[in-house]
Structures are given as structure tokens and as C-alpha cells.
Coordinates of N, CA and C in Angstrom, one line a residue:
X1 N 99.1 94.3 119.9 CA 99.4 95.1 121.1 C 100.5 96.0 120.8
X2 N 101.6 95.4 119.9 CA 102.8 96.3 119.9 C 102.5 97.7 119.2
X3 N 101.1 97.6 118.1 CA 100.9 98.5 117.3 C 100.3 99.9 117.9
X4 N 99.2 99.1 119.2 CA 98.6 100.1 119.6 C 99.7 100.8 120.5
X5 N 100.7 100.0 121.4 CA 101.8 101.0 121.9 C 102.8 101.7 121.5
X6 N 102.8 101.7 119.8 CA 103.4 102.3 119.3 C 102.5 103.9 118.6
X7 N 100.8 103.8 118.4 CA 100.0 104.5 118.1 C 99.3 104.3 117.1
X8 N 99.8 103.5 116.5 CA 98.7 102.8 115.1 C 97.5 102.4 115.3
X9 N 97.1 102.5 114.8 CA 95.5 101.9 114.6 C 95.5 101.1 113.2
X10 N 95.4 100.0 113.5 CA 95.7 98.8 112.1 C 94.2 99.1 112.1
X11 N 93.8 99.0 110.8 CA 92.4 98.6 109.8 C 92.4 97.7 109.2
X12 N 91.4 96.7 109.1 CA 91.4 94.8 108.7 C 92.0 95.0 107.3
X13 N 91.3 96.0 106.7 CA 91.7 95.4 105.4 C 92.6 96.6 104.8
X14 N 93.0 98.1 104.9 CA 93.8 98.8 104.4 C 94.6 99.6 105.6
X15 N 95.8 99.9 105.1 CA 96.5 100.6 106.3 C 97.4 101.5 105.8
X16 N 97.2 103.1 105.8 CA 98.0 104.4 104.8 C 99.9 104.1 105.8
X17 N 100.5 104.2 105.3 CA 102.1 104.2 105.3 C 102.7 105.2 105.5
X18 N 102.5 106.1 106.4 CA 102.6 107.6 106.0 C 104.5 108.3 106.1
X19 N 104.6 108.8 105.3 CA 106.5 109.2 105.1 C 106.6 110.3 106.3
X20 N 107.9 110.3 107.1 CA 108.2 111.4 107.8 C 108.6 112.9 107.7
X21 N 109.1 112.4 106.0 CA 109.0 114.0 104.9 C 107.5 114.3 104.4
X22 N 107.2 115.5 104.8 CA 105.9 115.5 104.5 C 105.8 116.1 102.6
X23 N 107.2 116.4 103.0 CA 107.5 117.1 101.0 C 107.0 116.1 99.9
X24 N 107.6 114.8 100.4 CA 106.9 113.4 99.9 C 105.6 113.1 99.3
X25 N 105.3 113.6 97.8 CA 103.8 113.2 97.7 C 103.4 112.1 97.5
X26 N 104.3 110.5 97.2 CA 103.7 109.5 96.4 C 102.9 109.3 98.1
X27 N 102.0 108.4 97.6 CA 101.3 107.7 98.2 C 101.3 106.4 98.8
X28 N 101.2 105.9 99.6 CA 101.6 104.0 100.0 C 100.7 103.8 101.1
X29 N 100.2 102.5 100.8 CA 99.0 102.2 101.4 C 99.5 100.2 101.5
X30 N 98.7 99.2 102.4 CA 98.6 98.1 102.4 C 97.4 97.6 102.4
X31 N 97.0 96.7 101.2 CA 96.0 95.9 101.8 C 96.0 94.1 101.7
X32 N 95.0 94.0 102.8 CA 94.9 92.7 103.2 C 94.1 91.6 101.7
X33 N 95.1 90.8 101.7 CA 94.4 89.8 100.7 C 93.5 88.9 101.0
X34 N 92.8 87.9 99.9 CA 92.4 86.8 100.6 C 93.1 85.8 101.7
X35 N 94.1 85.7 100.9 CA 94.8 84.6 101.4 C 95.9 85.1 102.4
X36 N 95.8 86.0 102.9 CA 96.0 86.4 104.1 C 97.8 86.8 103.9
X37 N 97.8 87.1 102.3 CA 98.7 87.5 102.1 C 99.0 89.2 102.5
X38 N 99.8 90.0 101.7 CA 99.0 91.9 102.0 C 100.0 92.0 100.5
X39 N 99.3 93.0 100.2 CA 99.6 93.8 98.8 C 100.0 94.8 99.6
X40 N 101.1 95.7 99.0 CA 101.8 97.1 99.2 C 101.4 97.7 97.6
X41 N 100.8 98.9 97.9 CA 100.8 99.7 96.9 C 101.2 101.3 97.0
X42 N 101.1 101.8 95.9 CA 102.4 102.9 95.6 C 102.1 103.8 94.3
X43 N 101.9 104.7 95.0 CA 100.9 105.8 93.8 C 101.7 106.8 94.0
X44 N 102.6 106.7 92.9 CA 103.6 107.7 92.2 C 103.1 108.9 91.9
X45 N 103.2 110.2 92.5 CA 102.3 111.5 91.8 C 103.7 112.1 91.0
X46 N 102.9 112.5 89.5 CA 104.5 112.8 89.2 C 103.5 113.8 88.3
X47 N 104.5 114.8 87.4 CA 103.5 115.3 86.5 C 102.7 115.6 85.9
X48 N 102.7 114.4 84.7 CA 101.7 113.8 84.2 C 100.8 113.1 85.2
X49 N 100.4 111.8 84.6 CA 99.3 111.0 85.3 C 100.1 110.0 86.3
X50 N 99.3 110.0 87.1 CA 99.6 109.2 88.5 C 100.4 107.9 87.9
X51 N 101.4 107.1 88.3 CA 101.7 105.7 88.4 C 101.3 104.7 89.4
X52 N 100.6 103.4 89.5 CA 100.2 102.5 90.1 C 101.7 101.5 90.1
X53 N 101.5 101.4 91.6 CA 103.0 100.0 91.8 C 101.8 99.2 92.9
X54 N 102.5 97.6 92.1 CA 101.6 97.1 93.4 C 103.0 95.7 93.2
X55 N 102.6 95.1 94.7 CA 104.1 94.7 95.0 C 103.2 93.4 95.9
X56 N 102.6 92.0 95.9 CA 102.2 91.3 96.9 C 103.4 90.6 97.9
X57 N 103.4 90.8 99.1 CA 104.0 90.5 100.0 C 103.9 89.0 101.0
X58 N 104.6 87.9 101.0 CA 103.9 86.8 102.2 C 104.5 87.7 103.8
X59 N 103.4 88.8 104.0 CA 103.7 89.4 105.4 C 102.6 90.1 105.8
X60 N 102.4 89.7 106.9 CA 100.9 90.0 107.6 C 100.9 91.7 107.5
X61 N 100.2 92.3 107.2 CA 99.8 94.0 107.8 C 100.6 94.2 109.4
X62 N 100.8 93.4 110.1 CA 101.7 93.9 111.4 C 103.1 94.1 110.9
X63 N 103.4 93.1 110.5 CA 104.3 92.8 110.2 C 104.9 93.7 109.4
X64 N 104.5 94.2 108.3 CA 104.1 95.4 107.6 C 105.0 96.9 108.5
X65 N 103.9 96.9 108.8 CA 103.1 98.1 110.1 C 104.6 98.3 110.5
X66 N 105.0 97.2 111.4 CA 106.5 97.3 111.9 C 107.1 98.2 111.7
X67 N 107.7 97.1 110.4 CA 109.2 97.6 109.7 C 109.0 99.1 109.1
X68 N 107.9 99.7 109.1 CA 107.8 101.0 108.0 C 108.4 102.0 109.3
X69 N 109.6 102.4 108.6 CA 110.1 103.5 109.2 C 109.8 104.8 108.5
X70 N 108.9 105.3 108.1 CA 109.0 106.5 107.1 C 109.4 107.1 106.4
X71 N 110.3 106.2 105.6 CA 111.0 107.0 104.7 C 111.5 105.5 104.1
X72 N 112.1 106.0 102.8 CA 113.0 104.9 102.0 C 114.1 105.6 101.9
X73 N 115.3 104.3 102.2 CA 116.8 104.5 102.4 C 117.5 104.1 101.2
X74 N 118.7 104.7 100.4 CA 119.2 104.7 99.5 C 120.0 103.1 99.7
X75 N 120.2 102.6 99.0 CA 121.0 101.6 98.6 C 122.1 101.9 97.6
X76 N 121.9 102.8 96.8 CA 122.8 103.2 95.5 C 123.1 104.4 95.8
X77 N 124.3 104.7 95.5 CA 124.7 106.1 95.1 C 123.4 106.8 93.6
X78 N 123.2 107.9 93.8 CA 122.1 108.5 93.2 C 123.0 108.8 91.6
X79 N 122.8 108.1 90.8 CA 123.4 108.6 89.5 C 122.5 109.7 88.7
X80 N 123.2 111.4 88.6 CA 122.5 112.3 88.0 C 123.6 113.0 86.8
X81 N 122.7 112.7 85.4 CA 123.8 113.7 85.0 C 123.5 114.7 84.0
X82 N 122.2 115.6 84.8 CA 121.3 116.5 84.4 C 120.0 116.0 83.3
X83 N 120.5 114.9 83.0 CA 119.4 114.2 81.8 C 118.6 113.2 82.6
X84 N 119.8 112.0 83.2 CA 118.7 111.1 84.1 C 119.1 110.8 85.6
X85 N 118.1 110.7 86.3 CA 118.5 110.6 87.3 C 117.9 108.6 87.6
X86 N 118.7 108.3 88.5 CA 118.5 107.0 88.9 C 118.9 106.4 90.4
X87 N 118.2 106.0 90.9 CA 118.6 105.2 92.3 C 117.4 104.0 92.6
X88 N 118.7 103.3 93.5 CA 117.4 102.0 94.3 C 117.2 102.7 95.5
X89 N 116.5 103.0 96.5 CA 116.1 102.8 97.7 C 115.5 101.3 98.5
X90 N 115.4 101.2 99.7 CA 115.1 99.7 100.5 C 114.0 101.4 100.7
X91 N 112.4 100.4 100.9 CA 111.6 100.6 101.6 C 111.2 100.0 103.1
X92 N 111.1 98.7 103.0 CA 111.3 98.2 103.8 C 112.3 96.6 104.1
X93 N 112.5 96.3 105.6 CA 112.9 95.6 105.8 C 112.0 94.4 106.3
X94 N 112.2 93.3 105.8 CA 111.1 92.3 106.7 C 111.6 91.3 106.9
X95 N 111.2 90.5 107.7 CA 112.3 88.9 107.9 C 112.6 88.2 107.2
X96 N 111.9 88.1 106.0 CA 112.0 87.3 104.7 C 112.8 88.1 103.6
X97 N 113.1 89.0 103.6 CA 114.0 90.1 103.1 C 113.5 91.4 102.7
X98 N 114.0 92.1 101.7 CA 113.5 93.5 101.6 C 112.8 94.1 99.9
X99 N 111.7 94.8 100.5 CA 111.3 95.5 99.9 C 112.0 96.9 98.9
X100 N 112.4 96.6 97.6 CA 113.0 98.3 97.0 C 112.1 98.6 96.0
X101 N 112.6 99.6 96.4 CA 112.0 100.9 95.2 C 112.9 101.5 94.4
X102 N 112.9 101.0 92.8 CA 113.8 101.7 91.9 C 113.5 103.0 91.1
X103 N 114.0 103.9 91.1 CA 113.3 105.0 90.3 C 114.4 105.6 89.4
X104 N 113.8 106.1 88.0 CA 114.5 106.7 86.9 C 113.5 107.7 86.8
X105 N 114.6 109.3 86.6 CA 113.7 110.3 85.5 C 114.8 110.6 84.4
X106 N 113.8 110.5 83.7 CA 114.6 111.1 82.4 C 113.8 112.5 81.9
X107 N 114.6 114.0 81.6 CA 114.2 115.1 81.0 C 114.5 114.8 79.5
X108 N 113.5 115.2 79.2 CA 113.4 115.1 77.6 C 113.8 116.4 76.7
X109 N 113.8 116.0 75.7 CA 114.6 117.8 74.9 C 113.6 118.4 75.0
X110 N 111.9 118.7 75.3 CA 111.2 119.3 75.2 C 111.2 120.0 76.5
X111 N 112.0 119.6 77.6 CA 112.2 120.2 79.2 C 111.0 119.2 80.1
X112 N 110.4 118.8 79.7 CA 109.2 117.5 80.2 C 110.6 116.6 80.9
X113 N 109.7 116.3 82.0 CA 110.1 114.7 82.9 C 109.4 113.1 82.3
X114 N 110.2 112.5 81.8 CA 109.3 111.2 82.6 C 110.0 110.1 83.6
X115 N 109.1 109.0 84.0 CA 109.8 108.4 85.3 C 109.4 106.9 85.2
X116 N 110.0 106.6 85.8 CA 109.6 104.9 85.4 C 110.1 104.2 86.9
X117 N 109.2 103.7 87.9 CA 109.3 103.3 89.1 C 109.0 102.1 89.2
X118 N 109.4 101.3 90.0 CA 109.8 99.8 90.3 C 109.7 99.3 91.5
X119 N 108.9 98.2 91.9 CA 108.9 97.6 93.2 C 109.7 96.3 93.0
X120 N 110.3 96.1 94.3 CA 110.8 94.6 94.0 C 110.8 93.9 95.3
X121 N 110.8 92.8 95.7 CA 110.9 92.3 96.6 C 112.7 91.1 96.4
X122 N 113.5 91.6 97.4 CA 114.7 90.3 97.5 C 114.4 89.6 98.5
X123 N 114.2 88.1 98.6 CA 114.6 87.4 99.3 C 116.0 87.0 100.0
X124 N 116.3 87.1 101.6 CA 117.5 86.7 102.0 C 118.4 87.8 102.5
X125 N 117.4 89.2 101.9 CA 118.7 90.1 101.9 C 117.5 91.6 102.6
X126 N 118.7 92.4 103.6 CA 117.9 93.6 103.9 C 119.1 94.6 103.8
X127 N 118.3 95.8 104.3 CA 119.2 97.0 104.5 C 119.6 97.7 105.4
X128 N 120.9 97.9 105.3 CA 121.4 98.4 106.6 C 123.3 99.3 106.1
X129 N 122.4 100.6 106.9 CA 123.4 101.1 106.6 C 123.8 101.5 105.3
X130 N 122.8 101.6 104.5 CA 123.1 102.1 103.0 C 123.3 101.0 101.9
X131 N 123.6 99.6 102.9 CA 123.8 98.3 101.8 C 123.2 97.6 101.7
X132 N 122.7 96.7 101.0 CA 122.5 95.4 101.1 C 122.8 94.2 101.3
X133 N 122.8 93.4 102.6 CA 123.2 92.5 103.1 C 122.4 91.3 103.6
X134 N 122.9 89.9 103.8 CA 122.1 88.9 104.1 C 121.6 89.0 105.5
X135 N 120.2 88.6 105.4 CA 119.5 88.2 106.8 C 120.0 87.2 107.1

């Protein structure tokens, strides 16, 4: 009920995540497991070839649905020092703790990008306010 008064339309088994920046190309989608688990996945578009992140979650698609505020919030100061860039973002928050997203690019001497992206799930702990702190 909360979903549809918020405007969502849950789908049983997949549900798109959509960011509030539309500049945002990666992709993020949920789907429903057997076991009534839900997988979060995360299709990195970057130069080269696409990256696959997949991240299983013990949290229902509502639950899911919720917490997605549109965007991912820094946790780290963004370390850049023209070569690599690095930061954690919290994607989401959930009552069992939080979902991040780590990302590195590194420019190569040839002027080429590459990137290397990370899902993680912590237990115990969410975000707020730029930190990380216990539920």
C-alpha cells in the first residue's frame, strides 16, 4: 500500500531503481529470489564494456523500494589526484544495515580510464549525514 501511495508500481519479480540525476548512466535494477531473498544489481556503463555488480540482499523488494532515495551518498571524502580517483558512497539504507558502493578510476599513460566497482553490504551500521553509524 505504502508503494502505491508513494507511485511505484512493484513487479513480482524485477523492479528498475531509477537515480534523481538523470546524468547517471549506471543502471540498478532488483530482483526477486527463490528464497524470497532479492538480489540488487548494478550495470556499470563506463567506456569500455559494461560491469556487472550483483549484491544478494535478506530484504524484501518493498523494503528495497523504500529506502531507494535516488541517488548514492558519499561516505568518504572523494580522493582525486588526477591519476585516481576513489570514493565509498551508501546506496542504501536498510534495517539490517547498509548497502555501499565503492568506486576507483584509474587514467592510464595511454589517457584511457579504467574502474573497478564494488558492492558491499555492512551489517549494524547506516548512513547518515555523510557517516557511518550504528543502527
Amino acid at each position: 500500500m505504502y508503494l502505491a501511495l508513494m507511485g511505484l508500481n512493484m513487479n513480482t519479480y524485477m523492479n528498475v531503481l531509477n537515480w534523481t540525476d538523470e546524468q547517471i548512466p549506471h543502471r540498478l535494477w532488483i530482483e526477486k529470489q527463490e528464497d524470497d531473498t532479492t538480489r540488487l544489481c548494478m550495470k556499470i556503463v563506463k567506456d569500455s564494456e559494461p560491469e556487472m555488480l550483483y549484491l544478494n540482499l535478506e530484504a524484501s523488494q518493498t523494503c528495497i523500494l523504500n529506502a531507494w532515495q535516488g541517488s548514492a551518498f558519499p561516505v568518504t571524502d572523494a580522493f582525486d589526484d588526477g591519476c585516481v580517483y576513489s570514493q565509498v558512497r551508501s546506496l542504501l539504507n536498510l534495517p539490517q544495515g547498509c548497502v555501499l558502493w565503492s568506486l576507483t578510476h584509474v587514467l592510464l599513460p595511454d589517457g584511457k580510464k579504467i574502474s573497478t566497482d564494488k558492492l558491499g553490504f555492512i551489517p549494524g551500521m547506516r548512513q547518515h549525514n555523510g557517516h557511518l553509524i550504528s543502527v
